[in-house]
């Protein structure tokens, strides 16, 4: 499987030199757009505008709160990204499905309910942005718990060495979480 260099950013990262990163081999960048039913990332507009201006493959992600409801969360995300997710732009959409360490975003939900939430969020975003990739960013624990619907694109983190150089990450074996290929 070929790799491509990319990164994700949120309000925790400051201004980026997107053109410089592209010259250094960056191909894609995803910016956090929203969380839950009403929260927006304060740096999303600046990050995504810079990503698009640098002509990187753009994408955005939504941090999931399965106990708040898929329809409201999808609406929050769709409203945040609609100005940027133009048809033919290669824009990709990701549901960041991971449990807070204290479990507050999964509280009161079963594995089946979380999986149904994820499927509903994906369907709503696919309907809003036909022809654009919609998938899930998640970890081994959510895959093992059965929270991820089958057949959706998977963005899977593997950080065995902390902040590794791209060359080190590209030389490593590609992960196959729960036997699934990652994109």
mmCIF file with all atom_site columns, C-alpha atoms in Angstrom:
data_model
loop_
_atom_site.group_PDB
_atom_site.id
_atom_site.type_symbol
_atom_site.label_atom_id
_atom_site.label_alt_id
_atom_site.label_comp_id
_atom_site.label_asym_id
_atom_site.label_entity_id
_atom_site.label_seq_id
_atom_site.pdbx_PDB_ins_code
_atom_site.Cartn_x
_atom_site.Cartn_y
_atom_site.Cartn_z
_atom_site.occupancy
_atom_site.B_iso_or_equiv
_atom_site.pdbx_formal_charge
_atom_site.auth_seq_id
_atom_site.auth_comp_id
_atom_site.auth_asym_id
_atom_site.auth_atom_id
_atom_site.pdbx_PDB_model_num
ATOM 1   C CA . UNK A 1 1   ? 0.000   0.000  0.000  1.00 0.00 ? 1   UNK A CA 1
ATOM 2   C CA . UNK A 1 2   ? 1.344   3.424  -0.893 1.00 0.00 ? 2   UNK A CA 1
ATOM 3   C CA . UNK A 1 3   ? 1.435   6.114  1.741  1.00 0.00 ? 3   UNK A CA 1
ATOM 4   C CA . UNK A 1 4   ? 0.917   9.831  1.523  1.00 0.00 ? 4   UNK A CA 1
ATOM 5   C CA . UNK A 1 5   ? 1.988   12.487 3.960  1.00 0.00 ? 5   UNK A CA 1
ATOM 6   C CA . UNK A 1 6   ? -0.666  14.327 5.887  1.00 0.00 ? 6   UNK A CA 1
ATOM 7   C CA . UNK A 1 7   ? -1.669  15.808 9.189  1.00 0.00 ? 7   UNK A CA 1
ATOM 8   C CA . UNK A 1 8   ? -4.661  16.831 11.208 1.00 0.00 ? 8   UNK A CA 1
ATOM 9   C CA . UNK A 1 9   ? -5.087  20.041 13.165 1.00 0.00 ? 9   UNK A CA 1
ATOM 10  C CA . UNK A 1 10  ? -7.496  21.607 15.631 1.00 0.00 ? 10  UNK A CA 1
ATOM 11  C CA . UNK A 1 11  ? -7.658  24.648 17.889 1.00 0.00 ? 11  UNK A CA 1
ATOM 12  C CA . UNK A 1 12  ? -4.653  23.203 19.741 1.00 0.00 ? 12  UNK A CA 1
ATOM 13  C CA . UNK A 1 13  ? -2.380  23.948 16.785 1.00 0.00 ? 13  UNK A CA 1
ATOM 14  C CA . UNK A 1 14  ? -1.507  27.497 15.800 1.00 0.00 ? 14  UNK A CA 1
ATOM 15  C CA . UNK A 1 15  ? -1.045  29.009 12.381 1.00 0.00 ? 15  UNK A CA 1
ATOM 16  C CA . UNK A 1 16  ? 0.587   26.641 9.924  1.00 0.00 ? 16  UNK A CA 1
ATOM 17  C CA . UNK A 1 17  ? 2.820   27.352 6.931  1.00 0.00 ? 17  UNK A CA 1
ATOM 18  C CA . UNK A 1 18  ? 0.689   25.233 4.610  1.00 0.00 ? 18  UNK A CA 1
ATOM 19  C CA . UNK A 1 19  ? 2.631   26.179 1.453  1.00 0.00 ? 19  UNK A CA 1
ATOM 20  C CA . UNK A 1 20  ? 5.891   25.271 3.178  1.00 0.00 ? 20  UNK A CA 1
ATOM 21  C CA . UNK A 1 21  ? 4.457   21.997 4.411  1.00 0.00 ? 21  UNK A CA 1
ATOM 22  C CA . UNK A 1 22  ? 3.331   21.197 0.867  1.00 0.00 ? 22  UNK A CA 1
ATOM 23  C CA . UNK A 1 23  ? 6.848   21.929 -0.454 1.00 0.00 ? 23  UNK A CA 1
ATOM 24  C CA . UNK A 1 24  ? 8.139   19.487 2.180  1.00 0.00 ? 24  UNK A CA 1
ATOM 25  C CA . UNK A 1 25  ? 5.883   16.737 0.795  1.00 0.00 ? 25  UNK A CA 1
ATOM 26  C CA . UNK A 1 26  ? 2.605   17.132 2.684  1.00 0.00 ? 26  UNK A CA 1
ATOM 27  C CA . UNK A 1 27  ? -0.279  15.880 0.513  1.00 0.00 ? 27  UNK A CA 1
ATOM 28  C CA . UNK A 1 28  ? -3.375  16.191 2.709  1.00 0.00 ? 28  UNK A CA 1
ATOM 29  C CA . UNK A 1 29  ? -4.552  17.946 5.838  1.00 0.00 ? 29  UNK A CA 1
ATOM 30  C CA . UNK A 1 30  ? -7.708  17.549 7.876  1.00 0.00 ? 30  UNK A CA 1
ATOM 31  C CA . UNK A 1 31  ? -9.012  20.205 10.265 1.00 0.00 ? 31  UNK A CA 1
ATOM 32  C CA . UNK A 1 32  ? -11.356 19.704 13.199 1.00 0.00 ? 32  UNK A CA 1
ATOM 33  C CA . UNK A 1 33  ? -14.651 21.377 12.333 1.00 0.00 ? 33  UNK A CA 1
ATOM 34  C CA . UNK A 1 34  ? -16.990 20.509 15.166 1.00 0.00 ? 34  UNK A CA 1
ATOM 35  C CA . UNK A 1 35  ? -17.800 18.488 18.247 1.00 0.00 ? 35  UNK A CA 1
ATOM 36  C CA . UNK A 1 36  ? -21.132 17.337 19.596 1.00 0.00 ? 36  UNK A CA 1
ATOM 37  C CA . UNK A 1 37  ? -24.324 19.120 18.618 1.00 0.00 ? 37  UNK A CA 1
ATOM 38  C CA . UNK A 1 38  ? -23.219 22.705 19.048 1.00 0.00 ? 38  UNK A CA 1
ATOM 39  C CA . UNK A 1 39  ? -19.474 23.152 19.404 1.00 0.00 ? 39  UNK A CA 1
ATOM 40  C CA . UNK A 1 40  ? -17.306 24.447 16.555 1.00 0.00 ? 40  UNK A CA 1
ATOM 41  C CA . UNK A 1 41  ? -13.525 24.427 16.507 1.00 0.00 ? 41  UNK A CA 1
ATOM 42  C CA . UNK A 1 42  ? -12.332 28.015 16.907 1.00 0.00 ? 42  UNK A CA 1
ATOM 43  C CA . UNK A 1 43  ? -9.524  27.642 14.348 1.00 0.00 ? 43  UNK A CA 1
ATOM 44  C CA . UNK A 1 44  ? -11.412 25.609 11.734 1.00 0.00 ? 44  UNK A CA 1
ATOM 45  C CA . UNK A 1 45  ? -12.052 28.442 9.275  1.00 0.00 ? 45  UNK A CA 1
ATOM 46  C CA . UNK A 1 46  ? -8.414  29.585 9.340  1.00 0.00 ? 46  UNK A CA 1
ATOM 47  C CA . UNK A 1 47  ? -7.021  26.058 9.103  1.00 0.00 ? 47  UNK A CA 1
ATOM 48  C CA . UNK A 1 48  ? -9.270  24.857 6.273  1.00 0.00 ? 48  UNK A CA 1
ATOM 49  C CA . UNK A 1 49  ? -8.850  28.062 4.255  1.00 0.00 ? 49  UNK A CA 1
ATOM 50  C CA . UNK A 1 50  ? -5.063  27.656 4.458  1.00 0.00 ? 50  UNK A CA 1
ATOM 51  C CA . UNK A 1 51  ? -5.256  23.985 3.512  1.00 0.00 ? 51  UNK A CA 1
ATOM 52  C CA . UNK A 1 52  ? -7.369  24.778 0.453  1.00 0.00 ? 52  UNK A CA 1
ATOM 53  C CA . UNK A 1 53  ? -5.230  27.779 -0.553 1.00 0.00 ? 53  UNK A CA 1
ATOM 54  C CA . UNK A 1 54  ? -2.108  25.586 -0.475 1.00 0.00 ? 54  UNK A CA 1
ATOM 55  C CA . UNK A 1 55  ? -3.892  23.114 -2.764 1.00 0.00 ? 55  UNK A CA 1
ATOM 56  C CA . UNK A 1 56  ? -3.553  20.218 -0.351 1.00 0.00 ? 56  UNK A CA 1
ATOM 57  C CA . UNK A 1 57  ? -6.218  17.509 -0.343 1.00 0.00 ? 57  UNK A CA 1
ATOM 58  C CA . UNK A 1 58  ? -8.639  19.020 2.182  1.00 0.00 ? 58  UNK A CA 1
ATOM 59  C CA . UNK A 1 59  ? -10.727 17.333 4.792  1.00 0.00 ? 59  UNK A CA 1
ATOM 60  C CA . UNK A 1 60  ? -12.490 17.933 8.062  1.00 0.00 ? 60  UNK A CA 1
ATOM 61  C CA . UNK A 1 61  ? -13.489 15.913 11.078 1.00 0.00 ? 61  UNK A CA 1
ATOM 62  C CA . UNK A 1 62  ? -16.154 15.938 13.763 1.00 0.00 ? 62  UNK A CA 1
ATOM 63  C CA . UNK A 1 63  ? -15.483 14.700 17.296 1.00 0.00 ? 63  UNK A CA 1
ATOM 64  C CA . UNK A 1 64  ? -18.325 12.327 18.184 1.00 0.00 ? 64  UNK A CA 1
ATOM 65  C CA . UNK A 1 65  ? -20.632 12.423 21.181 1.00 0.00 ? 65  UNK A CA 1
ATOM 66  C CA . UNK A 1 66  ? -22.827 9.376  20.496 1.00 0.00 ? 66  UNK A CA 1
ATOM 67  C CA . UNK A 1 67  ? -24.982 10.236 23.497 1.00 0.00 ? 67  UNK A CA 1
ATOM 68  C CA . UNK A 1 68  ? -26.079 13.533 21.907 1.00 0.00 ? 68  UNK A CA 1
ATOM 69  C CA . UNK A 1 69  ? -27.611 12.126 18.726 1.00 0.00 ? 69  UNK A CA 1
ATOM 70  C CA . UNK A 1 70  ? -26.384 11.643 15.177 1.00 0.00 ? 70  UNK A CA 1
ATOM 71  C CA . UNK A 1 71  ? -28.811 14.006 13.419 1.00 0.00 ? 71  UNK A CA 1
ATOM 72  C CA . UNK A 1 72  ? -27.911 17.040 15.517 1.00 0.00 ? 72  UNK A CA 1
ATOM 73  C CA . UNK A 1 73  ? -24.199 16.320 15.346 1.00 0.00 ? 73  UNK A CA 1
ATOM 74  C CA . UNK A 1 74  ? -24.268 15.782 11.588 1.00 0.00 ? 74  UNK A CA 1
ATOM 75  C CA . UNK A 1 75  ? -26.168 19.066 11.157 1.00 0.00 ? 75  UNK A CA 1
ATOM 76  C CA . UNK A 1 76  ? -23.528 20.894 13.221 1.00 0.00 ? 76  UNK A CA 1
ATOM 77  C CA . UNK A 1 77  ? -20.720 19.413 11.123 1.00 0.00 ? 77  UNK A CA 1
ATOM 78  C CA . UNK A 1 78  ? -22.463 19.983 7.773  1.00 0.00 ? 78  UNK A CA 1
ATOM 79  C CA . UNK A 1 79  ? -23.099 23.647 8.580  1.00 0.00 ? 79  UNK A CA 1
ATOM 80  C CA . UNK A 1 80  ? -19.442 24.151 9.532  1.00 0.00 ? 80  UNK A CA 1
ATOM 81  C CA . UNK A 1 81  ? -17.941 22.575 6.403  1.00 0.00 ? 81  UNK A CA 1
ATOM 82  C CA . UNK A 1 82  ? -20.513 23.410 3.717  1.00 0.00 ? 82  UNK A CA 1
ATOM 83  C CA . UNK A 1 83  ? -18.723 26.629 2.635  1.00 0.00 ? 83  UNK A CA 1
ATOM 84  C CA . UNK A 1 84  ? -15.522 24.662 1.965  1.00 0.00 ? 84  UNK A CA 1
ATOM 85  C CA . UNK A 1 85  ? -16.569 21.200 0.747  1.00 0.00 ? 85  UNK A CA 1
ATOM 86  C CA . UNK A 1 86  ? -17.027 22.014 -2.918 1.00 0.00 ? 86  UNK A CA 1
ATOM 87  C CA . UNK A 1 87  ? -17.853 19.222 -5.370 1.00 0.00 ? 87  UNK A CA 1
ATOM 88  C CA . UNK A 1 88  ? -14.776 17.968 -7.198 1.00 0.00 ? 88  UNK A CA 1
ATOM 89  C CA . UNK A 1 89  ? -12.382 19.343 -4.568 1.00 0.00 ? 89  UNK A CA 1
ATOM 90  C CA . UNK A 1 90  ? -11.428 15.946 -3.172 1.00 0.00 ? 90  UNK A CA 1
ATOM 91  C CA . UNK A 1 91  ? -12.773 17.050 0.206  1.00 0.00 ? 91  UNK A CA 1
ATOM 92  C CA . UNK A 1 92  ? -13.024 14.212 2.725  1.00 0.00 ? 92  UNK A CA 1
ATOM 93  C CA . UNK A 1 93  ? -15.175 13.954 5.848  1.00 0.00 ? 93  UNK A CA 1
ATOM 94  C CA . UNK A 1 94  ? -14.310 12.040 9.009  1.00 0.00 ? 94  UNK A CA 1
ATOM 95  C CA . UNK A 1 95  ? -16.160 11.090 12.170 1.00 0.00 ? 95  UNK A CA 1
ATOM 96  C CA . UNK A 1 96  ? -13.627 11.067 15.017 1.00 0.00 ? 96  UNK A CA 1
ATOM 97  C CA . UNK A 1 97  ? -15.022 8.160  17.013 1.00 0.00 ? 97  UNK A CA 1
ATOM 98  C CA . UNK A 1 98  ? -13.067 7.847  20.241 1.00 0.00 ? 98  UNK A CA 1
ATOM 99  C CA . UNK A 1 99  ? -14.070 7.708  23.862 1.00 0.00 ? 99  UNK A CA 1
ATOM 100 C CA . UNK A 1 100 ? -12.979 10.449 26.235 1.00 0.00 ? 100 UNK A CA 1
ATOM 101 C CA . UNK A 1 101 ? -10.901 8.939  29.047 1.00 0.00 ? 101 UNK A CA 1
ATOM 102 C CA . UNK A 1 102 ? -13.765 9.559  31.500 1.00 0.00 ? 102 UNK A CA 1
ATOM 103 C CA . UNK A 1 103 ? -16.328 8.171  29.038 1.00 0.00 ? 103 UNK A CA 1
ATOM 104 C CA . UNK A 1 104 ? -18.576 11.235 29.131 1.00 0.00 ? 104 UNK A CA 1
ATOM 105 C CA . UNK A 1 105 ? -19.223 11.208 25.376 1.00 0.00 ? 105 UNK A CA 1
ATOM 106 C CA . UNK A 1 106 ? -20.232 7.506  25.384 1.00 0.00 ? 106 UNK A CA 1
ATOM 107 C CA . UNK A 1 107 ? -22.138 7.562  28.682 1.00 0.00 ? 107 UNK A CA 1
ATOM 108 C CA . UNK A 1 108 ? -25.379 5.623  28.619 1.00 0.00 ? 108 UNK A CA 1
ATOM 109 C CA . UNK A 1 109 ? -24.780 4.073  25.175 1.00 0.00 ? 109 UNK A CA 1
ATOM 110 C CA . UNK A 1 110 ? -24.272 0.425  24.264 1.00 0.00 ? 110 UNK A CA 1
ATOM 111 C CA . UNK A 1 111 ? -21.886 -0.746 21.560 1.00 0.00 ? 111 UNK A CA 1
ATOM 112 C CA . UNK A 1 112 ? -24.838 -1.318 19.229 1.00 0.00 ? 112 UNK A CA 1
ATOM 113 C CA . UNK A 1 113 ? -26.131 2.200  19.863 1.00 0.00 ? 113 UNK A CA 1
ATOM 114 C CA . UNK A 1 114 ? -22.718 3.734  19.173 1.00 0.00 ? 114 UNK A CA 1
ATOM 115 C CA . UNK A 1 115 ? -22.432 1.750  15.944 1.00 0.00 ? 115 UNK A CA 1
ATOM 116 C CA . UNK A 1 116 ? -25.936 2.867  14.884 1.00 0.00 ? 116 UNK A CA 1
ATOM 117 C CA . UNK A 1 117 ? -25.026 6.470  15.738 1.00 0.00 ? 117 UNK A CA 1
ATOM 118 C CA . UNK A 1 118 ? -21.891 6.236  13.548 1.00 0.00 ? 118 UNK A CA 1
ATOM 119 C CA . UNK A 1 119 ? -23.855 4.743  10.643 1.00 0.00 ? 119 UNK A CA 1
ATOM 120 C CA . UNK A 1 120 ? -26.503 7.482  10.909 1.00 0.00 ? 120 UNK A CA 1
ATOM 121 C CA . UNK A 1 121 ? -23.885 10.270 11.053 1.00 0.00 ? 121 UNK A CA 1
ATOM 122 C CA . UNK A 1 122 ? -22.117 8.866  7.994  1.00 0.00 ? 122 UNK A CA 1
ATOM 123 C CA . UNK A 1 123 ? -25.392 8.547  6.055  1.00 0.00 ? 123 UNK A CA 1
ATOM 124 C CA . UNK A 1 124 ? -26.364 12.153 6.833  1.00 0.00 ? 124 UNK A CA 1
ATOM 125 C CA . UNK A 1 125 ? -22.972 13.511 5.755  1.00 0.00 ? 125 UNK A CA 1
ATOM 126 C CA . UNK A 1 126 ? -22.944 11.354 2.596  1.00 0.00 ? 126 UNK A CA 1
ATOM 127 C CA . UNK A 1 127 ? -26.377 12.726 1.701  1.00 0.00 ? 127 UNK A CA 1
ATOM 128 C CA . UNK A 1 128 ? -25.163 16.312 2.214  1.00 0.00 ? 128 UNK A CA 1
ATOM 129 C CA . UNK A 1 129 ? -21.962 15.790 0.200  1.00 0.00 ? 129 UNK A CA 1
ATOM 130 C CA . UNK A 1 130 ? -22.646 13.176 -2.497 1.00 0.00 ? 130 UNK A CA 1
ATOM 131 C CA . UNK A 1 131 ? -19.571 11.733 -4.162 1.00 0.00 ? 131 UNK A CA 1
ATOM 132 C CA . UNK A 1 132 ? -17.210 12.797 -1.364 1.00 0.00 ? 132 UNK A CA 1
ATOM 133 C CA . UNK A 1 133 ? -15.446 10.327 0.902  1.00 0.00 ? 133 UNK A CA 1
ATOM 134 C CA . UNK A 1 134 ? -16.959 9.942  4.363  1.00 0.00 ? 134 UNK A CA 1
ATOM 135 C CA . UNK A 1 135 ? -15.286 7.684  6.892  1.00 0.00 ? 135 UNK A CA 1
ATOM 136 C CA . UNK A 1 136 ? -14.307 7.071  10.478 1.00 0.00 ? 136 UNK A CA 1
ATOM 137 C CA . UNK A 1 137 ? -11.172 8.000  12.391 1.00 0.00 ? 137 UNK A CA 1
ATOM 138 C CA . UNK A 1 138 ? -10.899 5.607  15.307 1.00 0.00 ? 138 UNK A CA 1
ATOM 139 C CA . UNK A 1 139 ? -8.702  3.389  17.424 1.00 0.00 ? 139 UNK A CA 1
ATOM 140 C CA . UNK A 1 140 ? -8.303  -0.294 18.153 1.00 0.00 ? 140 UNK A CA 1
ATOM 141 C CA . UNK A 1 141 ? -10.505 -0.046 21.242 1.00 0.00 ? 141 UNK A CA 1
ATOM 142 C CA . UNK A 1 142 ? -13.516 1.222  19.260 1.00 0.00 ? 142 UNK A CA 1
ATOM 143 C CA . UNK A 1 143 ? -12.962 -1.374 16.540 1.00 0.00 ? 143 UNK A CA 1
ATOM 144 C CA . UNK A 1 144 ? -12.718 -4.159 19.109 1.00 0.00 ? 144 UNK A CA 1
ATOM 145 C CA . UNK A 1 145 ? -15.832 -2.887 20.901 1.00 0.00 ? 145 UNK A CA 1
ATOM 146 C CA . UNK A 1 146 ? -17.821 -3.116 17.651 1.00 0.00 ? 146 UNK A CA 1
ATOM 147 C CA . UNK A 1 147 ? -18.517 0.607  17.339 1.00 0.00 ? 147 UNK A CA 1
ATOM 148 C CA . UNK A 1 148 ? -17.451 0.927  13.686 1.00 0.00 ? 148 UNK A CA 1
ATOM 149 C CA . UNK A 1 149 ? -19.875 -0.008 10.884 1.00 0.00 ? 149 UNK A CA 1
ATOM 150 C CA . UNK A 1 150 ? -18.532 -2.419 8.282  1.00 0.00 ? 150 UNK A CA 1
ATOM 151 C CA . UNK A 1 151 ? -17.485 -1.161 4.872  1.00 0.00 ? 151 UNK A CA 1
ATOM 152 C CA . UNK A 1 152 ? -16.718 2.478  5.714  1.00 0.00 ? 152 UNK A CA 1
ATOM 153 C CA . UNK A 1 153 ? -13.352 4.083  4.954  1.00 0.00 ? 153 UNK A CA 1
ATOM 154 C CA . UNK A 1 154 ? -11.110 3.919  7.990  1.00 0.00 ? 154 UNK A CA 1
ATOM 155 C CA . UNK A 1 155 ? -8.516  6.452  9.113  1.00 0.00 ? 155 UNK A CA 1
ATOM 156 C CA . UNK A 1 156 ? -6.573  4.603  11.762 1.00 0.00 ? 156 UNK A CA 1
ATOM 157 C CA . UNK A 1 157 ? -3.850  6.162  13.912 1.00 0.00 ? 157 UNK A CA 1
ATOM 158 C CA . UNK A 1 158 ? -0.718  4.260  14.800 1.00 0.00 ? 158 UNK A CA 1
ATOM 159 C CA . UNK A 1 159 ? 1.756   6.208  16.918 1.00 0.00 ? 159 UNK A CA 1
ATOM 160 C CA . UNK A 1 160 ? 4.345   3.709  18.095 1.00 0.00 ? 160 UNK A CA 1
ATOM 161 C CA . UNK A 1 161 ? 7.173   6.235  18.414 1.00 0.00 ? 161 UNK A CA 1
ATOM 162 C CA . UNK A 1 162 ? 5.562   9.526  19.346 1.00 0.00 ? 162 UNK A CA 1
ATOM 163 C CA . UNK A 1 163 ? 6.393   12.312 16.902 1.00 0.00 ? 163 UNK A CA 1
ATOM 164 C CA . UNK A 1 164 ? 8.056   10.264 14.174 1.00 0.00 ? 164 UNK A CA 1
ATOM 165 C CA . UNK A 1 165 ? 9.541   11.622 10.979 1.00 0.00 ? 165 UNK A CA 1
ATOM 166 C CA . UNK A 1 166 ? 7.474   10.877 7.863  1.00 0.00 ? 166 UNK A CA 1
ATOM 167 C CA . UNK A 1 167 ? 10.249  8.646  6.529  1.00 0.00 ? 167 UNK A CA 1
ATOM 168 C CA . UNK A 1 168 ? 10.128  6.533  9.705  1.00 0.00 ? 168 UNK A CA 1
ATOM 169 C CA . UNK A 1 169 ? 6.344   6.208  9.524  1.00 0.00 ? 169 UNK A CA 1
ATOM 170 C CA . UNK A 1 170 ? 6.436   5.359  5.809  1.00 0.00 ? 170 UNK A CA 1
ATOM 171 C CA . UNK A 1 171 ? 8.982   2.575  6.425  1.00 0.00 ? 171 UNK A CA 1
ATOM 172 C CA . UNK A 1 172 ? 6.876   0.947  9.149  1.00 0.00 ? 172 UNK A CA 1
ATOM 173 C CA . UNK A 1 173 ? 4.501   -1.919 8.487  1.00 0.00 ? 173 UNK A CA 1
ATOM 174 C CA . UNK A 1 174 ? 1.009   -0.745 7.624  1.00 0.00 ? 174 UNK A CA 1
ATOM 175 C CA . UNK A 1 175 ? -1.507  -1.457 10.392 1.00 0.00 ? 175 UNK A CA 1
ATOM 176 C CA . UNK A 1 176 ? -4.358  -3.890 9.761  1.00 0.00 ? 176 UNK A CA 1
ATOM 177 C CA . UNK A 1 177 ? -6.719  -3.211 12.653 1.00 0.00 ? 177 UNK A CA 1
ATOM 178 C CA . UNK A 1 178 ? -9.139  -6.080 13.144 1.00 0.00 ? 178 UNK A CA 1
ATOM 179 C CA . UNK A 1 179 ? -8.035  -7.378 9.741  1.00 0.00 ? 179 UNK A CA 1
ATOM 180 C CA . UNK A 1 180 ? -9.288  -4.262 7.938  1.00 0.00 ? 180 UNK A CA 1
ATOM 181 C CA . UNK A 1 181 ? -7.277  -2.338 5.365  1.00 0.00 ? 181 UNK A CA 1
ATOM 182 C CA . UNK A 1 182 ? -6.810  1.323  6.168  1.00 0.00 ? 182 UNK A CA 1
ATOM 183 C CA . UNK A 1 183 ? -7.094  4.197  3.690  1.00 0.00 ? 183 UNK A CA 1
#
